[in-house]
GROMACS .gro file of C-alpha atoms in nm:
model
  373
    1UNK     CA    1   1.942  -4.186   1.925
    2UNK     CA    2   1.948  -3.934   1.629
    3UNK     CA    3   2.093  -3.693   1.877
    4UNK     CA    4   2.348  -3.933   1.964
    5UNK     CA    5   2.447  -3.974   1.607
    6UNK     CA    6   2.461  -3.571   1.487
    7UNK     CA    7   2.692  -3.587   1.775
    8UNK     CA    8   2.883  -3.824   1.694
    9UNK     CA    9   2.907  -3.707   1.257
   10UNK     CA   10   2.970  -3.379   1.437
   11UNK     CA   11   3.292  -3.473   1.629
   12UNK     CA   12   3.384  -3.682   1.327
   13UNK     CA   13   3.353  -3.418   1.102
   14UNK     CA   14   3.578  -3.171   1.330
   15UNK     CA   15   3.845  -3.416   1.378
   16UNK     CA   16   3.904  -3.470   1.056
   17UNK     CA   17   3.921  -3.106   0.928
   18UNK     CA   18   4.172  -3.061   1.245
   19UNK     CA   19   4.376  -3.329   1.097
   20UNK     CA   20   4.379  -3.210   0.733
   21UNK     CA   21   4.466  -2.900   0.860
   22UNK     CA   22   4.777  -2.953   1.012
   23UNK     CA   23   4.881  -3.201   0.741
   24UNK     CA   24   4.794  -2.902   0.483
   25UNK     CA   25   4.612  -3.160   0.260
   26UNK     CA   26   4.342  -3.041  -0.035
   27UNK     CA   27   4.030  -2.904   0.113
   28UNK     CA   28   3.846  -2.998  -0.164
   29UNK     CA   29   3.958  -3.381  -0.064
   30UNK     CA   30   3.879  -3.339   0.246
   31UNK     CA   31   3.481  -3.180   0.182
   32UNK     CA   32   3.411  -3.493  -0.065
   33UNK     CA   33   3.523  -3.730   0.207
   34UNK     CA   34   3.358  -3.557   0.482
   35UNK     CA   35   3.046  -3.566   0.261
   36UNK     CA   36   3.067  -3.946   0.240
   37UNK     CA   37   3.083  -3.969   0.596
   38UNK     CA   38   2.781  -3.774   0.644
   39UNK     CA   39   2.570  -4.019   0.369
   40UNK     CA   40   2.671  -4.306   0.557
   41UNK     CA   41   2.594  -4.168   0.898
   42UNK     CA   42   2.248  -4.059   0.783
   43UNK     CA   43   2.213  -4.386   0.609
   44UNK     CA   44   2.283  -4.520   0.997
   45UNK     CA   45   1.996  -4.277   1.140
   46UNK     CA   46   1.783  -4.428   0.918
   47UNK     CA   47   1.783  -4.768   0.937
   48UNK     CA   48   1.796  -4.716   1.357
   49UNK     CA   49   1.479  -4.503   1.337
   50UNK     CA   50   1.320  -4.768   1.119
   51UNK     CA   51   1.402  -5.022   1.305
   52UNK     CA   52   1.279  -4.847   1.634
   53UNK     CA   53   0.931  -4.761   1.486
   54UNK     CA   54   0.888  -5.086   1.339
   55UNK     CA   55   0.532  -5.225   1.407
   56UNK     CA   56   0.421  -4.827   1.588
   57UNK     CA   57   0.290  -4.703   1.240
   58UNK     CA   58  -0.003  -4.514   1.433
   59UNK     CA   59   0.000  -4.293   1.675
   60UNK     CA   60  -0.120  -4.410   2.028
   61UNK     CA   61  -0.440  -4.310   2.150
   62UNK     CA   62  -0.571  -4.216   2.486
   63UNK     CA   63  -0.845  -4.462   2.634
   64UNK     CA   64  -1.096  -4.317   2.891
   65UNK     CA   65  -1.246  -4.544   3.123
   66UNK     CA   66  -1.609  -4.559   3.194
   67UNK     CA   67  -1.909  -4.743   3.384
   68UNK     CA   68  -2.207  -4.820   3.205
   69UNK     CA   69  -2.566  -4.920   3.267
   70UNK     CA   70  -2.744  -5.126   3.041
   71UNK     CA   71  -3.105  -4.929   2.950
   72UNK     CA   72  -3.396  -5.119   3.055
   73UNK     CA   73  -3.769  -4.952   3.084
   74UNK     CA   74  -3.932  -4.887   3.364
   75UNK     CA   75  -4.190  -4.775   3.572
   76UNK     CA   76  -4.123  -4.351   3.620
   77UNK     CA   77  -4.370  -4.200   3.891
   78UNK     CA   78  -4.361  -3.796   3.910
   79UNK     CA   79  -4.505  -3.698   4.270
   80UNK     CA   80  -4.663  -3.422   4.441
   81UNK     CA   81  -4.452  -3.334   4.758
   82UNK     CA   82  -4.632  -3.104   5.069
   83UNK     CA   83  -4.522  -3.102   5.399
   84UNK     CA   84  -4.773  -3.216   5.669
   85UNK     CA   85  -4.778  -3.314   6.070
   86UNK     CA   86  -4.860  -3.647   6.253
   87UNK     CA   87  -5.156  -3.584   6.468
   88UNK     CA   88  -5.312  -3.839   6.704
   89UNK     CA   89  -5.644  -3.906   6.581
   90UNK     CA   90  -5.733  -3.971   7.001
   91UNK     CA   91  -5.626  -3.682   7.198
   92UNK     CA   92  -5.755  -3.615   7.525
   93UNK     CA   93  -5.703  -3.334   7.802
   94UNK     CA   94  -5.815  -3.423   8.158
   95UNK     CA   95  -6.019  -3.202   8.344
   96UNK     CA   96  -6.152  -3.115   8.686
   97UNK     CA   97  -6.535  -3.147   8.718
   98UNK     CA   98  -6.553  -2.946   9.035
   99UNK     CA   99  -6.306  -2.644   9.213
  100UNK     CA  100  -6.030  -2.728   9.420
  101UNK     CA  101  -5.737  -2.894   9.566
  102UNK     CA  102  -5.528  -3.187   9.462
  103UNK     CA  103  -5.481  -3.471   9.732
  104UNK     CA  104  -5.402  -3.743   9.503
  105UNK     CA  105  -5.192  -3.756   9.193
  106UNK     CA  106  -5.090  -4.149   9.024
  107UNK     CA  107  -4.962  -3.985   8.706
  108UNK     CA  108  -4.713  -3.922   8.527
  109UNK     CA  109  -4.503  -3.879   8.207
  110UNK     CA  110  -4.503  -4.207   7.998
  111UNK     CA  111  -4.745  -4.402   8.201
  112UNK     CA  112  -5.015  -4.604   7.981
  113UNK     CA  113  -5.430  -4.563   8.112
  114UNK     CA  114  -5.659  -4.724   8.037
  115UNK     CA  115  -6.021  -4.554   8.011
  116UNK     CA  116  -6.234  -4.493   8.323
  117UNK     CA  117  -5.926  -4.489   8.549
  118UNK     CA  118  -5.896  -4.276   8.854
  119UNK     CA  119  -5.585  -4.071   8.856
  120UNK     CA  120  -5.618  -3.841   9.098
  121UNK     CA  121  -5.829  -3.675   9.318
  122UNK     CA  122  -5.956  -3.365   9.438
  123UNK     CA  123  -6.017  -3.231   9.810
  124UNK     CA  124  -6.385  -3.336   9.901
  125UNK     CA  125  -6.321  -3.327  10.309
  126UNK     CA  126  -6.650  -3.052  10.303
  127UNK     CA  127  -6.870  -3.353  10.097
  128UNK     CA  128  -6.729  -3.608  10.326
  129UNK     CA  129  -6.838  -3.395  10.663
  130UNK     CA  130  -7.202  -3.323  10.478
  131UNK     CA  131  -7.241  -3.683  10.385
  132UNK     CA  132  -7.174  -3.766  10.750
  133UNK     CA  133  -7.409  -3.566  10.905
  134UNK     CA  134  -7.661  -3.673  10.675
  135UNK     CA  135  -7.593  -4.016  10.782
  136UNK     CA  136  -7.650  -3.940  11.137
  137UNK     CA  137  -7.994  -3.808  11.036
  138UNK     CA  138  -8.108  -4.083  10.865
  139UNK     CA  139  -8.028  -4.322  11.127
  140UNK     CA  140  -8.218  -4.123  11.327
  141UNK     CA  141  -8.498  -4.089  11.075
  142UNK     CA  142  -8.464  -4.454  11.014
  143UNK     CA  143  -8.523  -4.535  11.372
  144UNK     CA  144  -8.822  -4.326  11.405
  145UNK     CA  145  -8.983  -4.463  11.073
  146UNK     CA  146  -8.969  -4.801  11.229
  147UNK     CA  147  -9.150  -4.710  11.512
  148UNK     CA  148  -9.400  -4.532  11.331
  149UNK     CA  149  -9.464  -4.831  11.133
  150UNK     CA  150  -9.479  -5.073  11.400
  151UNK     CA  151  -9.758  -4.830  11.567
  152UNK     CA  152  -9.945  -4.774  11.248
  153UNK     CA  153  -9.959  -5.136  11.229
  154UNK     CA  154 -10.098  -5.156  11.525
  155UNK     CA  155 -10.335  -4.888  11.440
  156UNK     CA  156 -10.156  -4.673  11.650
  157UNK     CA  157 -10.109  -4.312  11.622
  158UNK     CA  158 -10.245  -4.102  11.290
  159UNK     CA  159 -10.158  -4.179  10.938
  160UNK     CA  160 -10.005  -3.810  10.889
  161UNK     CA  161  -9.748  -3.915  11.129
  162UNK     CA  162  -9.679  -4.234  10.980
  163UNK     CA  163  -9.651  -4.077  10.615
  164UNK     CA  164  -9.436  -3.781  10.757
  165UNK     CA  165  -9.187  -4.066  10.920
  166UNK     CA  166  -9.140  -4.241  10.576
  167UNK     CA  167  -9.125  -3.931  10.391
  168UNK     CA  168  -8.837  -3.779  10.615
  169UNK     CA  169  -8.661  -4.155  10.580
  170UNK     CA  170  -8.644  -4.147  10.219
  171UNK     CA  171  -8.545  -3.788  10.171
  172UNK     CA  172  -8.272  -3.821  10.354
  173UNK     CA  173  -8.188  -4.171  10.137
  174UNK     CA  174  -8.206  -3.959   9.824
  175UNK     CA  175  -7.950  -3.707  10.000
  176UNK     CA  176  -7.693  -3.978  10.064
  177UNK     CA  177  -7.692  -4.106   9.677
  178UNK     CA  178  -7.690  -3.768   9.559
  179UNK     CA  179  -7.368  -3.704   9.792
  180UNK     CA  180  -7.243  -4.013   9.701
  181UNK     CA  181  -7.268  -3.953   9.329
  182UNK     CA  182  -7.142  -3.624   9.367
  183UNK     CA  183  -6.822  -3.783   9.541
  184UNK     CA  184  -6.742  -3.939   9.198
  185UNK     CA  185  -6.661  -3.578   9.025
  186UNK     CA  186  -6.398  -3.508   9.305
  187UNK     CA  187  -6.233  -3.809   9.154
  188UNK     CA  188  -5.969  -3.748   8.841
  189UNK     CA  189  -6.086  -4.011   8.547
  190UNK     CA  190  -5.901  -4.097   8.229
  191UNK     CA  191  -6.143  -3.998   7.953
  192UNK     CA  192  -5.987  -4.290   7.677
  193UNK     CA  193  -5.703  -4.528   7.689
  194UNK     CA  194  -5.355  -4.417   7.585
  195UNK     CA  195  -5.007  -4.256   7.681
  196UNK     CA  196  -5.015  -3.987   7.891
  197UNK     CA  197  -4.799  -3.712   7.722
  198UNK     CA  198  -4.794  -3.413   7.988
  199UNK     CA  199  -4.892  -3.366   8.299
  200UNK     CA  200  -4.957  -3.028   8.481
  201UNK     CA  201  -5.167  -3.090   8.763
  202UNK     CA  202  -4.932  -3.159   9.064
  203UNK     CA  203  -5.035  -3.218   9.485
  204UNK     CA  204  -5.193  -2.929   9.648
  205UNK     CA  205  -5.261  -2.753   9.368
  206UNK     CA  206  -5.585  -2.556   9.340
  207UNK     CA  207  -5.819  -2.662   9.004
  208UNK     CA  208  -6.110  -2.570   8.841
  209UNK     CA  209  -6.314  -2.695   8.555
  210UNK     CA  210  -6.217  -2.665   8.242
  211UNK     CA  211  -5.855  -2.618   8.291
  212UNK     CA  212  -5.651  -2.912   8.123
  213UNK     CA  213  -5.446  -3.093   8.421
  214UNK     CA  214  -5.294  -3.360   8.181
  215UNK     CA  215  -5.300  -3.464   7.780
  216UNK     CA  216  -5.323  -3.844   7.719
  217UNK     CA  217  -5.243  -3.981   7.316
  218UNK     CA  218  -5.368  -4.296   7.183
  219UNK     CA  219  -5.084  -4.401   6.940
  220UNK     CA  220  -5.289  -4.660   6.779
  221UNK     CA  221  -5.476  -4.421   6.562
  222UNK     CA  222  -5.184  -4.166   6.409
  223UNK     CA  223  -5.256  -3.954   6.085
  224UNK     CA  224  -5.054  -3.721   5.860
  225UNK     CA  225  -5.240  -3.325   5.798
  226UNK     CA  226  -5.135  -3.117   5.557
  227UNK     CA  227  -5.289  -2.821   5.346
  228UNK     CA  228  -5.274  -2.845   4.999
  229UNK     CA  229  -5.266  -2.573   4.742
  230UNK     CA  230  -5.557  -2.489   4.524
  231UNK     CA  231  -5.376  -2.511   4.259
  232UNK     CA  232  -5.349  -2.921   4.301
  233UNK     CA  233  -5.732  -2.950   4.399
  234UNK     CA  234  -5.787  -3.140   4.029
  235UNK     CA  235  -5.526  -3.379   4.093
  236UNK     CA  236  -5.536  -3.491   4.466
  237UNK     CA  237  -5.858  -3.747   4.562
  238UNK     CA  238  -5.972  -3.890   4.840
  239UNK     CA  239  -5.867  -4.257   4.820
  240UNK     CA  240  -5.539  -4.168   4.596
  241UNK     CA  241  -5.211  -4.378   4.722
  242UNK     CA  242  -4.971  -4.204   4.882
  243UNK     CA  243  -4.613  -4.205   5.009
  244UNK     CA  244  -4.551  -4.034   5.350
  245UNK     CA  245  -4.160  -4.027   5.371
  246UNK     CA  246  -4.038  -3.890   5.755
  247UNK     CA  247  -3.635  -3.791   5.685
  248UNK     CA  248  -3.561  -3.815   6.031
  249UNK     CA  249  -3.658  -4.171   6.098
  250UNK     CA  250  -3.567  -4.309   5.730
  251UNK     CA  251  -3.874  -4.429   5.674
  252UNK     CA  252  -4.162  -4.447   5.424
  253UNK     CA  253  -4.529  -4.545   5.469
  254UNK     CA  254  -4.795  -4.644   5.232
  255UNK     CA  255  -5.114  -4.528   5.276
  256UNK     CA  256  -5.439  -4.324   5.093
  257UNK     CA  257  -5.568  -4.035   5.145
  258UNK     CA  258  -5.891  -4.048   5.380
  259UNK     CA  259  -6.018  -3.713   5.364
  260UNK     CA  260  -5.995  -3.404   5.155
  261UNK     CA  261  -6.157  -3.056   5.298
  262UNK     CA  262  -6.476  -2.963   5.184
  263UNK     CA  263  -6.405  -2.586   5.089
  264UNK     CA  264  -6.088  -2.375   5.051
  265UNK     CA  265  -5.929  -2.159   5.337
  266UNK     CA  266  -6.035  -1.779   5.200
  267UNK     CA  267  -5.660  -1.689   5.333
  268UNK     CA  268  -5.413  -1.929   5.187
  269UNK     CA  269  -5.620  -2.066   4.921
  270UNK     CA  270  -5.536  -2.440   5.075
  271UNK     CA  271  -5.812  -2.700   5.123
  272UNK     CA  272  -5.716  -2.928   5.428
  273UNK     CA  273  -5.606  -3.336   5.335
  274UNK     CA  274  -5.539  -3.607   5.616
  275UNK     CA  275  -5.363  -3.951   5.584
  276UNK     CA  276  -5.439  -4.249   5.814
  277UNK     CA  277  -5.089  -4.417   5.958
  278UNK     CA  278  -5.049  -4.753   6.019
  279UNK     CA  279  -5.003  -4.798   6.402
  280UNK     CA  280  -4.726  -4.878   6.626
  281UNK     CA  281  -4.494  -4.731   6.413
  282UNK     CA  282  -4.127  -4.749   6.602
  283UNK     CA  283  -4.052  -4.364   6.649
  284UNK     CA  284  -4.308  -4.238   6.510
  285UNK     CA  285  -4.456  -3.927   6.722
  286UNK     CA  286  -4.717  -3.650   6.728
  287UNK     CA  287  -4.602  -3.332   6.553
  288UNK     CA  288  -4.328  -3.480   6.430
  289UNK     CA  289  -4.320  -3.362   6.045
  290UNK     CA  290  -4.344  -3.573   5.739
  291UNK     CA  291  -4.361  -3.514   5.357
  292UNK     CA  292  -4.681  -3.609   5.199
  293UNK     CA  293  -4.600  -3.778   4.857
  294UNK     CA  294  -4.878  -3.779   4.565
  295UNK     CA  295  -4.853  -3.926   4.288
  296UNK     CA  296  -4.959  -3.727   3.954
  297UNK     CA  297  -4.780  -3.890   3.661
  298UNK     CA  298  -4.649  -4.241   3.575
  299UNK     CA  299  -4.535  -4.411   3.285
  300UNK     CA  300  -4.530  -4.780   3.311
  301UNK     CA  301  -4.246  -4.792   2.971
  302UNK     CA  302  -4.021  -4.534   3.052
  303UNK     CA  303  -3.622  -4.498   3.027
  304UNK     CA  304  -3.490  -4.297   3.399
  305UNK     CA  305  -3.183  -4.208   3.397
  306UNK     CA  306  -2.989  -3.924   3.614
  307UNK     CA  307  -3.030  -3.589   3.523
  308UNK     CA  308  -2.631  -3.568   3.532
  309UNK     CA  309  -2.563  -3.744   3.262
  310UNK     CA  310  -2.795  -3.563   3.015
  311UNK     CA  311  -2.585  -3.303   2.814
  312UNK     CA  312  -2.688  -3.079   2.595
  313UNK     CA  313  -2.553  -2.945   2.234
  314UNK     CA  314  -2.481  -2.637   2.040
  315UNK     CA  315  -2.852  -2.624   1.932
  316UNK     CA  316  -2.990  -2.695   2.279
  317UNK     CA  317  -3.038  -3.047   2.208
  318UNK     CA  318  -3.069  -3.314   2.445
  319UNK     CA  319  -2.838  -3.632   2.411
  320UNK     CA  320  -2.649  -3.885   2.633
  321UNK     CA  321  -2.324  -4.101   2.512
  322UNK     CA  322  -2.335  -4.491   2.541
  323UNK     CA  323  -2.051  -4.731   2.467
  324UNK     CA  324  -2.042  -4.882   2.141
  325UNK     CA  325  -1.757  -5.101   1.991
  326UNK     CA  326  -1.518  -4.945   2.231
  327UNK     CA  327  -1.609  -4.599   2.147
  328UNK     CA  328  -1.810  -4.279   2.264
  329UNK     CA  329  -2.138  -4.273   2.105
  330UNK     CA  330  -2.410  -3.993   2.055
  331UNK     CA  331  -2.726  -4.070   2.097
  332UNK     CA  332  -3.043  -3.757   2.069
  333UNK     CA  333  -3.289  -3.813   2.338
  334UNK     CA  334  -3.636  -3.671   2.426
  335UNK     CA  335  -3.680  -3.582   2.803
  336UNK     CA  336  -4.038  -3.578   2.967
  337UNK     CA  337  -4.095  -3.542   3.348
  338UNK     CA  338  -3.833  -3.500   3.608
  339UNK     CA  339  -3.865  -3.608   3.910
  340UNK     CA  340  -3.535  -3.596   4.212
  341UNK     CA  341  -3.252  -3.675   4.053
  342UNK     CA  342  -3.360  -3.879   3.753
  343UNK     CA  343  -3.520  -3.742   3.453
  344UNK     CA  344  -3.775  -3.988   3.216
  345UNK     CA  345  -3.661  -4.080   2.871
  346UNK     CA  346  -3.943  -4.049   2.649
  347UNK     CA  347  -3.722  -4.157   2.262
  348UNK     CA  348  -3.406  -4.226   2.190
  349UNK     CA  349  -3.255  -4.487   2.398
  350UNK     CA  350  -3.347  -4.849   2.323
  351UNK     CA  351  -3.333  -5.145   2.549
  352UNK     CA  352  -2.923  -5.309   2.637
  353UNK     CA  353  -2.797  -4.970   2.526
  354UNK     CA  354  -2.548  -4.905   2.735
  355UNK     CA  355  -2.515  -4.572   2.927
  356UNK     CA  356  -2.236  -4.417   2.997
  357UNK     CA  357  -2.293  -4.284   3.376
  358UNK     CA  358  -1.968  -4.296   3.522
  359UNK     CA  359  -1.658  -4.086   3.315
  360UNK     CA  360  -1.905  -3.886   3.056
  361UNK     CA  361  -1.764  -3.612   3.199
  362UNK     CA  362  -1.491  -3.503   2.957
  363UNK     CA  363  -1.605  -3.748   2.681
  364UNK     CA  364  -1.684  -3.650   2.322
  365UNK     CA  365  -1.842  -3.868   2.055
  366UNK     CA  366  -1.578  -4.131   1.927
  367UNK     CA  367  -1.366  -4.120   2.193
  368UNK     CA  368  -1.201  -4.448   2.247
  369UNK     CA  369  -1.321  -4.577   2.599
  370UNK     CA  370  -1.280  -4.903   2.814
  371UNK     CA  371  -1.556  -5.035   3.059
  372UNK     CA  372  -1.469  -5.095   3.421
  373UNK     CA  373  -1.686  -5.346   3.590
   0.00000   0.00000   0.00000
């Protein structure tokens, strides 16, 4: 508008001095009047800018908007994090008790067992043909023991040939049960209930003992292992609560620790810690890896708050802003133990002071700020 106005004095200004000119009037007339024109045109650009900044006596000033969170103590737990294993605390191989080849395999991948159950079986054709000859013998032992008998108790024939009878019977008794019993180590048996996890053994193929054919996991008893620095030996205990977080499932478990390691491997200086987990656990597998969480600090009264919004000032100082009457606020802190992402306020904040944690950013004490809910 002032613009507007110079304009407008200046186009009044040269019109007029073209006009005196060609009438030849005094210049001296003409600079008085032209004068008065320009004290009423400022006059003009006067009132208009007073009436345009009428009630804007201040300049305006920038709001920042903000989230806060009201301070409330709480409980702040620092933990110990190692990385461990799930283990099965059942885990069983099966073997072959004697050489030889499979005939009979009802296993597989995935199938449940219970304990004592045959599985599969080995080639015994050699202890079936022995155990069938014997057989034949004994019949015919059998047969001649009777007679022996019946003629001894007739008082028939000697004693010696009555005793040799009987003696030949019963030998050949004894061999059956002994074949028979050894029958039972051509059979495959499940050593324990469980899953069966692999399998190697297949049909036809040739065994021997000692060789695991199959591994079987009981998934009712899981635990977490882990070796554990030296360095912690004063503040993990046997019986201390734990955490055991496993990232890939989302999950945490509660548990304690159930046993610590009675010395301290010479090579890594690490002493050996296992954690019972609760059973049944929905995805929860052997060797799949877990992070042991111990806790070695808590404070029952504490102020956590995110590290991010801790700031720091040209001495080094720690502080965080909070909202007060509208404005940015300074407030010192103390800072203890740090644990993730959130740090524990030791002084400084008091409770329903509110935090600024969203918008801190670019703030500096008594900046003018508005809450967003």
């Amino acid at each position: 508008m002032k613009q507007i106005l110079t304009i407008t004095l200046t186009l009044i200004i040269g019109l007029s001095a073209c006009k005196q000119d060609n009438s030849g009037g005094d210049k001296k007339a003409q600079l008085i009047e032209l004068k008065k024109q320009q004290v009423e045109l400022n006059a003009k650009i006067a009132a208009l800018e007073k009436e345009l900044n009428t009630g804007d006596t201040t300049k305006k000033v920038k709001s920042h908007s903000i989230q806060v969170t009201a301070a409330t103590p709480s409980v702040f737990n620092h933990f110990i994090e190692l990385q461990g294993a799930v283990v099965a605390d059942e885990e069983y191989f099966l073997n072959a008790k004697v050489p030889g080849a499979i005939t009979k395999m009802n296993l597989k991948v995935g199938d449940r067992v219970s304990k004592g159950q045959v599985v599969g079986e080995i080639d015994d054709e050699m202890l079936r043909n022995q155990l069938a000859e014997i057989r034949k013998r004994y019949e015919l032992a059998n047969d001649v023991f009777l007679k022996q008998e019946s003629l001894w108790k007739q008082n028939i024939g000697s004693e010696v040939q009555f005793l040799s009878a009987k003696n030949n019977k019963e030998a050949l008794e004894k061999a059956i049960e002994s074949i028979e019993r050894s029958r039972d180590l051509y059979r495959i048996v499940a050593p324990n209930s469980g899953v069966v996890d692999e399998v190697t053994l297949k049909i036809g193929q040739v065994v021997s003992p000692g060789i695991p054919l199959a591994r079987i996991v009981n998934f009712s008893n899981l635990k977490l292992k882990t070796d554990v620095p030296e360095s912690y030996a004063g503040k993990v205990r046997q019986g201390n609560s734990v955490v055991v977080t496993f990232p890939d499932l989302n999950k945490d478990i509660t548990s304690k620790i159930s046993y610590i390691g009675a010395s301290v491997n010479a090579m890594n200086r690490t002493f050996k810690v296992e954690v019972p987990l609760k059973g049944n656990q929905t995805g929860l597998l052997p060797n799949m890896a877990g992070i042991l969480k111990v806790a070695d600090y808590s404070n029952p009264h504490a102020y956590s708050v995110s590290i991010n919004i801790i700031k720091k000032d040209l001495e080094g100082n720690d502080f965080v802003l909070v909202e007060n009457d509208g404005k940015a606020l300074k407030v010192p802190v103390k800072v203890g133990q740090y644990y993730g992402d959130k740090a524990e306020i030791i002084s400084g904040l008091k409770p329903g002071d509110k935090v600024i944690t969203t918008g801190f950013e670019d703030l500096s004490e008594g900046d003018v700020v508005q809450v967003q809910q």
